Each structure stands twice: as structure tokens, then as C-alpha cells.
Amino acid sequence: MRLVILGGPGSGKGTQGKQLCNKLGIPWISTGDIFRAAIAQNSELGVKSAPYVERGELVPDAIAIELIRERLVQPDTANGWLLDGYPRTAFQAEELDFLLDDLRGRLNWAIWLDVPEPVLIDRSLGRSRSDDRLDIIRRRIELFHERTIPMMDYYEPREKLLRINGNQPPEAVQQDILAAL
Ligand code: AMP
């Protein structure tokens, strides 16, 4: 199964995505986590992405796309994967489809965890990541509206979009996702 999970900061993508991966036996691939790990290691990718991640800006498409291109040819992806936080822009969504054409696969579903904005802010403030400061959270939510929500117009007409109410207890969200799949 090849899945992407989408939602604003604090929408529960990580929690829900990891649980789903355990159930389905597929790897959880979080671009945000990969960037954060690279920054912690001060690797070349970390140095390139840090100025964006630390301000809540999107890392340039070319860097994100290259990262995913390299990740999706690793042997653990043979039975599928779940991408958490990728794609974030319509351009990335299109690029993912091109990549999947090359790899002779296709995406099964794009899961959208829909959560009202005040809840996104509250949940993000409850975490302790360095990019969870109020001004940075607001910027990430703004970018989610500007860049990521329009991407739903890419998946919807392709009948790939599963819109899930993410403003419920985690178990209920997981049940709704499993029922929809
Ligand atoms: P996340 O953990 O998904 O909220 O991502 C944390 C940060 O990593 C974001 O605020 C962006 O700076 C960066 N990031 C993660 N995924 C992407 C992506 N697909 N495109 C651009 N930037 C990304």
C-alpha cells in the first residue's frame, strides 16, 4: 500500500501515520523527521535545510524532491510506504506521480487529517519541538493554507483523497482511517 498523510502542524499525522504503518507493515517516511535528523547531525542536507525548517518555511521543492527520490528506491519500500509531510505543494505531488511512473507503481490514497486551526495551534504548543513556537506555528499554518490545501485539488479529481475528521480522540481517527481504506 502506498499512502500519503496530509494535515497542518499538530494534525496528528505522525501519531496516526506510525500506527497505520505498524498495522500495514510498511515504513513510515517523514520528511520533517529526516530534515530534523540531518540538522542534528549537521550533514550536508542539514546545513541546506536548517534555515528553512528553523523558521517554519518550506524547504525548496528541489531539495525535498531529491530526498524522496533517494528514499523511495531503498529496499524496505518494496511493499509500499506511508509518506508523512510529503508532498506539501502541488508541484511535489506532481513530481511524486512522475517518480511513481518511473518506479512502475501508483499511489493508493492521500489521507487528509482535517483539524480546525485553533486545535492545530493548541496541539503544536503542547509539543516541545524547536519549530513549535507560536510565531513559527502560525507561519507553518499559513503555509499549509497557501501551499498544501490547494494540493487537495490535485488529489480530489483523481479520486485519491480521503478526508478524515482529525478532531477526535486518536483511536477514533485511526478507526476512521482504517474504515476508509
Ligand atoms: P513536519 O515535521 O512535517 O511538520 O515538517 C517540519 C518542517 O520540515 C517543515 O516546517 C518544513 O520546514 C520542512 N518540511 C518537511 N517536509 C517538507 C516538504 N515536503 N517540503 C518542504 N519542506 C518540508
Tab-separated table of C-alpha atoms and ligand atoms in Angstrom:
chain	number	residue	atom	x	y	z
A	1	MET	CA	0.000	0.000	0.000
A	2	ARG	CA	1.343	3.439	-0.942
A	3	LEU	CA	-0.072	6.248	1.124
A	4	VAL	CA	0.495	9.895	1.902
A	5	ILE	CA	-0.829	11.576	5.021
A	6	LEU	CA	-1.526	15.294	4.977
A	7	GLY	CA	-2.528	17.826	7.568
A	8	GLY	CA	-1.416	21.012	9.289
A	9	PRO	CA	1.162	21.110	12.104
A	10	GLY	CA	-0.344	19.270	15.077
A	11	SER	CA	-2.961	17.463	12.975
A	12	GLY	CA	-1.797	14.062	14.255
A	13	LYS	CA	-0.050	12.964	11.043
A	14	GLY	CA	2.883	11.463	12.919
A	15	THR	CA	0.833	9.607	15.537
A	16	GLN	CA	-1.706	8.271	13.052
A	17	GLY	CA	0.863	7.565	10.366
A	18	LYS	CA	3.111	5.497	12.635
A	19	GLN	CA	0.185	3.415	13.930
A	20	LEU	CA	-1.014	2.760	10.436
A	21	CYS	CA	2.469	1.691	9.342
A	22	ASN	CA	2.669	-0.799	12.214
A	23	LYS	CA	-0.652	-2.310	11.176
A	24	LEU	CA	0.191	-2.438	7.486
A	25	GLY	CA	3.856	-3.426	7.862
A	26	ILE	CA	5.163	-0.569	5.734
A	27	PRO	CA	7.842	2.031	6.526
A	28	TRP	CA	6.896	5.465	7.889
A	29	ILE	CA	8.773	8.126	5.971
A	30	SER	CA	8.598	11.605	7.461
A	31	THR	CA	10.414	14.306	5.518
A	32	GLY	CA	10.208	16.578	8.592
A	33	ASP	CA	11.924	13.896	10.705
A	34	ILE	CA	14.592	13.321	8.055
A	35	PHE	CA	15.293	17.067	7.919
A	36	ARG	CA	15.425	17.344	11.730
A	37	ALA	CA	17.814	14.364	11.988
A	38	ALA	CA	20.030	15.821	9.244
A	39	ILE	CA	20.136	19.168	11.069
A	40	ALA	CA	21.088	17.431	14.332
A	41	GLN	CA	23.929	15.621	12.507
A	42	ASN	CA	24.979	18.787	10.711
A	43	SER	CA	25.115	16.818	7.453
A	44	GLU	CA	25.068	18.465	4.037
A	45	LEU	CA	21.274	18.072	3.859
A	46	GLY	CA	21.012	19.504	7.375
A	47	VAL	CA	23.036	22.581	6.515
A	48	LYS	CA	20.926	23.172	3.394
A	49	SER	CA	17.548	22.695	5.097
A	50	ALA	CA	18.144	24.262	8.535
A	51	PRO	CA	17.461	27.908	7.568
A	52	TYR	CA	14.020	26.911	6.299
A	53	VAL	CA	12.998	24.355	8.927
A	54	GLU	CA	14.017	26.631	11.796
A	55	ARG	CA	11.817	29.458	10.511
A	56	GLY	CA	8.847	27.234	9.646
A	57	GLU	CA	9.346	27.869	5.929
A	58	LEU	CA	9.130	25.125	3.342
A	59	VAL	CA	12.425	23.665	2.226
A	60	PRO	CA	12.771	24.346	-1.546
A	61	ASP	CA	10.952	21.791	-3.701
A	62	ALA	CA	14.155	20.648	-5.430
A	63	ILE	CA	15.691	19.538	-2.112
A	64	ALA	CA	12.516	17.785	-0.887
A	65	ILE	CA	12.011	16.016	-4.219
A	66	GLU	CA	15.604	14.785	-4.346
A	67	LEU	CA	15.277	13.455	-0.792
A	68	ILE	CA	12.145	11.483	-1.675
A	69	ARG	CA	13.680	10.192	-4.914
A	70	GLU	CA	16.564	8.713	-2.930
A	71	ARG	CA	14.363	7.357	-0.141
A	72	LEU	CA	11.804	5.582	-2.330
A	73	VAL	CA	14.385	3.366	-4.011
A	74	GLN	CA	15.586	1.847	-0.714
A	75	PRO	CA	14.864	-1.895	-0.385
A	76	ASP	CA	12.430	-1.507	2.546
A	77	THR	CA	9.946	0.251	0.260
A	78	ALA	CA	9.175	-2.833	-1.842
A	79	ASN	CA	5.768	-3.434	-0.214
A	80	GLY	CA	4.787	0.198	-0.001
A	81	TRP	CA	5.220	3.125	2.338
A	82	LEU	CA	3.498	5.981	4.055
A	83	LEU	CA	4.812	9.472	3.427
A	84	ASP	CA	4.263	11.886	6.302
A	85	GLY	CA	4.722	15.526	5.334
A	86	TYR	CA	5.410	14.907	1.661
A	87	PRO	CA	4.059	16.192	-0.706
A	88	ARG	CA	3.496	19.698	0.682
A	89	THR	CA	2.970	21.538	-2.623
A	90	ALA	CA	1.094	20.757	-5.841
A	91	PHE	CA	4.465	20.661	-7.595
A	92	GLN	CA	5.732	17.990	-5.180
A	93	ALA	CA	2.518	15.995	-5.695
A	94	GLU	CA	3.054	16.013	-9.449
A	95	GLU	CA	6.704	15.084	-9.044
A	96	LEU	CA	5.714	12.170	-6.824
A	97	ASP	CA	3.460	10.855	-9.592
A	98	PHE	CA	6.297	11.171	-12.120
A	99	LEU	CA	8.581	9.286	-9.767
A	100	LEU	CA	5.952	6.588	-9.251
A	101	ASP	CA	5.605	6.244	-13.028
A	102	ASP	CA	9.358	5.625	-13.192
A	103	LEU	CA	9.116	3.084	-10.379
A	104	ARG	CA	6.055	1.477	-12.010
A	105	GLY	CA	3.831	1.975	-9.006
A	106	ARG	CA	0.978	4.230	-8.092
A	107	LEU	CA	-0.356	5.972	-5.049
A	108	ASN	CA	-3.319	4.318	-3.320
A	109	TRP	CA	-4.585	7.157	-1.151
A	110	ALA	CA	-3.889	10.632	0.150
A	111	ILE	CA	-5.266	10.826	3.695
A	112	TRP	CA	-6.151	14.351	4.835
A	113	LEU	CA	-6.453	14.793	8.595
A	114	ASP	CA	-8.791	17.751	8.804
A	115	VAL	CA	-8.405	19.683	12.077
A	116	PRO	CA	-9.647	23.227	12.878
A	117	GLU	CA	-6.953	25.878	13.163
A	118	PRO	CA	-7.330	26.682	16.912
A	119	VAL	CA	-6.847	22.978	17.656
A	120	LEU	CA	-3.704	22.864	15.470
A	121	ILE	CA	-2.252	25.775	17.436
A	122	ASP	CA	-3.106	24.262	20.834
A	123	ARG	CA	-1.668	20.867	19.961
A	124	SER	CA	1.522	22.291	18.462
A	125	LEU	CA	2.106	24.475	21.512
A	126	GLY	CA	1.801	21.343	23.639
A	127	ARG	CA	4.863	19.805	21.935
A	128	SER	CA	8.432	20.765	22.596
A	129	ARG	CA	9.969	20.864	19.151
A	130	SER	CA	12.132	23.865	18.357
A	131	ASP	CA	9.791	24.827	15.489
A	132	ASP	CA	6.763	24.824	17.817
A	133	ARG	CA	6.996	28.479	18.871
A	134	LEU	CA	3.795	30.462	18.392
A	135	ASP	CA	5.084	32.729	15.597
A	136	ILE	CA	6.616	29.761	13.762
A	137	ILE	CA	3.468	27.657	14.220
A	138	ARG	CA	1.397	30.481	12.737
A	139	ARG	CA	3.719	30.633	9.733
A	140	ARG	CA	3.506	26.872	9.235
A	141	ILE	CA	-0.291	27.016	9.365
A	142	GLU	CA	-0.297	29.914	6.895
A	143	LEU	CA	1.874	27.897	4.509
A	144	PHE	CA	-0.397	24.910	4.982
A	145	HIS	CA	-3.337	27.024	3.743
A	146	GLU	CA	-1.376	28.668	0.947
A	147	ARG	CA	0.579	25.730	-0.420
A	148	THR	CA	-0.780	22.430	0.859
A	149	ILE	CA	-4.573	22.850	0.857
A	150	PRO	CA	-4.571	23.778	-2.874
A	151	MET	CA	-2.850	20.443	-3.425
A	152	MET	CA	-6.098	18.711	-2.448
A	153	ASP	CA	-7.372	19.913	-5.836
A	154	TYR	CA	-4.727	17.670	-7.341
A	155	TYR	CA	-5.833	14.528	-5.489
A	156	GLU	CA	-9.598	15.072	-5.357
A	157	PRO	CA	-10.374	14.798	-9.102
A	158	ARG	CA	-8.057	11.787	-9.266
A	159	GLU	CA	-10.280	10.159	-6.623
A	160	LYS	CA	-7.336	9.681	-4.285
A	161	LEU	CA	-8.380	11.929	-1.418
A	162	LEU	CA	-9.700	10.536	1.877
A	163	ARG	CA	-10.819	13.383	4.109
A	164	ILE	CA	-10.823	12.294	7.742
A	165	ASN	CA	-12.073	14.248	10.753
A	166	GLY	CA	-8.868	14.600	12.761
A	167	ASN	CA	-10.541	16.444	15.619
A	168	GLN	CA	-11.475	13.321	17.592
A	169	PRO	CA	-9.675	11.056	20.060
A	170	PRO	CA	-6.712	9.316	18.368
A	171	GLU	CA	-8.354	5.848	18.450
A	172	ALA	CA	-11.444	7.186	16.648
A	173	VAL	CA	-9.281	8.852	13.996
A	174	GLN	CA	-7.379	5.601	13.437
A	175	GLN	CA	-10.644	3.659	13.134
A	176	ASP	CA	-11.997	6.121	10.589
A	177	ILE	CA	-8.821	5.838	8.514
A	178	LEU	CA	-8.904	2.032	8.563
A	179	ALA	CA	-12.604	2.017	7.649
A	180	ALA	CA	-11.970	4.414	4.757
A	181	LEU	CA	-9.058	2.347	3.383
B	1	AMP	P1	6.832	18.389	9.680
B	1	AMP	O1	7.513	17.567	10.709
B	1	AMP	O2	6.191	17.573	8.590
B	1	AMP	O3	5.875	19.391	10.260
B	1	AMP	O4	7.970	19.242	8.945
B	1	AMP	C1	8.817	20.124	9.665
B	1	AMP	C2	9.471	21.092	8.709
B	1	AMP	O5	10.260	20.396	7.742
B	1	AMP	C3	8.520	21.958	7.896
B	1	AMP	O6	8.090	23.102	8.603
B	1	AMP	C4	9.393	22.306	6.690
B	1	AMP	O7	10.330	23.304	7.033
B	1	AMP	C5	10.171	21.026	6.472
B	1	AMP	N1	9.493	20.096	5.527
B	1	AMP	C6	9.013	18.855	5.819
B	1	AMP	N2	8.507	18.270	4.735
B	1	AMP	C7	8.652	19.152	3.715
B	1	AMP	C8	8.307	19.128	2.329
B	1	AMP	N3	7.688	18.070	1.784
B	1	AMP	N4	8.615	20.221	1.580
B	1	AMP	C9	9.229	21.278	2.124
B	1	AMP	N5	9.569	21.383	3.412
B	1	AMP	C10	9.285	20.324	4.219
